[in-house]
Amino acid sequence: MTGELDPVTLLYRADWTRLSLTADVRGMLDYRLLARQNGAQGRILQSIPPGTTGVRHFRARLLVAPGGRYHAQADGDDDEFRPVLAPYRAAPAHAPDPDAHAPDPDEGVRTRLTTRYAEMLRPVNLLSGFALAFRGPTTFAGRDALHVVATPSAQAAAISPGLKPLDRIEVFVDAETGILLRREEIFEGQTLRFTELTSARFGPLEAGDAGHFPPDLAPDQAAPDQAAPDQAAPDQAASDIAAEDPGQEPFQDFSGAGWKAAKTAADAASGVVGTAIRLTPGGSGSSGSGNADDPEAAISADDPFPAAWGAEDAPSGPISDGLLHALIRGGSAAFAGAFHHWTDVSVLTGEIASAASRHGWTGASSAARALSERAAGAHEASLVRFGGGGRYRIDLLREVGKGHPTTTACDGERRWRVYPNRVTVGPAGPYSDDVLAAMVDASWLLRYELSGETELSYRGRPAYAVRVVAGDHPVLGPNKVMLSDARAIIDAELGIVLLFVSALGGRPAMRCELRDVTAGGDEDAAAFRVVPPPGTRVVPVSGNLLEEIDFPDAVRTAARAAEHGVTAAREFLGSLRGRR
């Protein structure tokens, strides 16, 4: 291996859809550790097949051809590589014959990326929610590689549920293609699962292997009119995982008399709800009494994004290494500033009303339009400060509702939440504002297609402006951020999002800003602590959100007893599973 390779660049630019690969695959999953991991996540219903215990080993043969196609033949059917979906086939050049007999799927073939193969061939997700450490060059399966250790960050669980309890993920990154040659998950100091390519040969497939792919698309051809299986927006990862779960039922076709009757009843009920909303006195628009004292209640119409984005010659192409590394730095930079978050609920409900009307749900459309007419715009504002070692402080400038803390602070060891009538103090933990987390750690943007990269200055700071492409429908990304017609401005030095705007139907629906940003300022540890004034009621907590609610002592005691009961039930269910 010559020259100095950058693991971040390799992982981000890995493109399996252009590869030709023949590989033998080996894997392992420790179901006993998986049960403990489920317990660490607080799951009562655990994601383990009934009767499954011990350690399972898997083997498969993997073929990859250009155009985003692959074939995986598993040894046996009781493993993580078994086929559960119909084979992928190229789109026909003409309309299909409705009378033609559909070919039977090859039950031994996987031709769509499942979770385990996606982790190996699309490693970009390691750049989101992890701190990466480069351990040096190595060799594996006869290939030059880089040894990289990924440790989940505080926001990892919000980005990819299930990652937080992991100690780390160790990977060997192929030095030429960027795909993973080996991936190992460590939990409680032990190997939970691993997947590795025990052999890997890049180059044209042999004739016998090429025959595994549909005859209407040769292995060396791409399918211009057919989206490759890997080209789905990354925010669909969670739904893809659910679709690929062998325990999931196939998609239900909502048709027939029963479904139509249920639809009619639900639509009629929605119509009644819409009428009731309109007849109810009062209302809460953006100019209502709740926003009368807020001069910035409405979403700003300011548009600092490049005018060239509206032209046909708007910039496109992969993002630069500068922006890539800025996004990776997000979440670790020390800074202070003011955070503003606007949402216009009327825009969202109006879009729901239009969609319902298009699909014949007149009652649901009526209810959504009634909500749209009365929905309030929301504006939240706070002063924020972030330092190293998990330290932060968030002070609300405007109350967001009863029961919410006005100050949340963490010095890396303890976390304080200040309420009007008490202060809770407990072990260190993340803050609960998912949208703010998305602004502070912007690495999740790397899961989406970023285009139109433009360097500019925003509020006196050097920055990059990008468009976030997430498909044709409004969706929510990790951290509850709306990604419809989304645009972002990223600080070039700190890697935080200075401005994020999304719209529906040409109207702004969500706007988030970090203003008056100053870098550094994490030296004063006292700034991340709370000293309750004399006479303030201080409530010790263990980290359970129920403890944050201002219950009477008797109710709080009952809640703790219930929590112990849930733990006991989980342990009992686990013991029953172990006896099978």
Short mmCIF file of C-alpha atoms in Angstrom, two decimals, residues 71-74 83 105-110:
data_model
loop_
_atom_site.label_atom_id
_atom_site.label_comp_id
_atom_site.label_asym_id
_atom_site.label_seq_id
_atom_site.Cartn_x
_atom_site.Cartn_y
_atom_site.Cartn_z
CA HIS A 71 -26.37 -12.68 -5.78
CA ALA A 72 -25.74 -14.32 -2.41
CA GLN A 73 -25.99 -18.08 -2.01
CA ALA A 74 -26.12 -19.16 1.63
CA PRO A 83 -33.24 -15.21 1.24
CA PRO A 105 -38.05 -16.92 -7.52
CA ASP A 106 -34.87 -18.78 -6.77
CA GLU A 107 -35.29 -19.45 -3.06
CA GLY A 108 -31.52 -19.71 -2.60
CA VAL A 109 -30.70 -16.30 -4.02
CA ARG A 110 -30.57 -12.89 -2.38
#
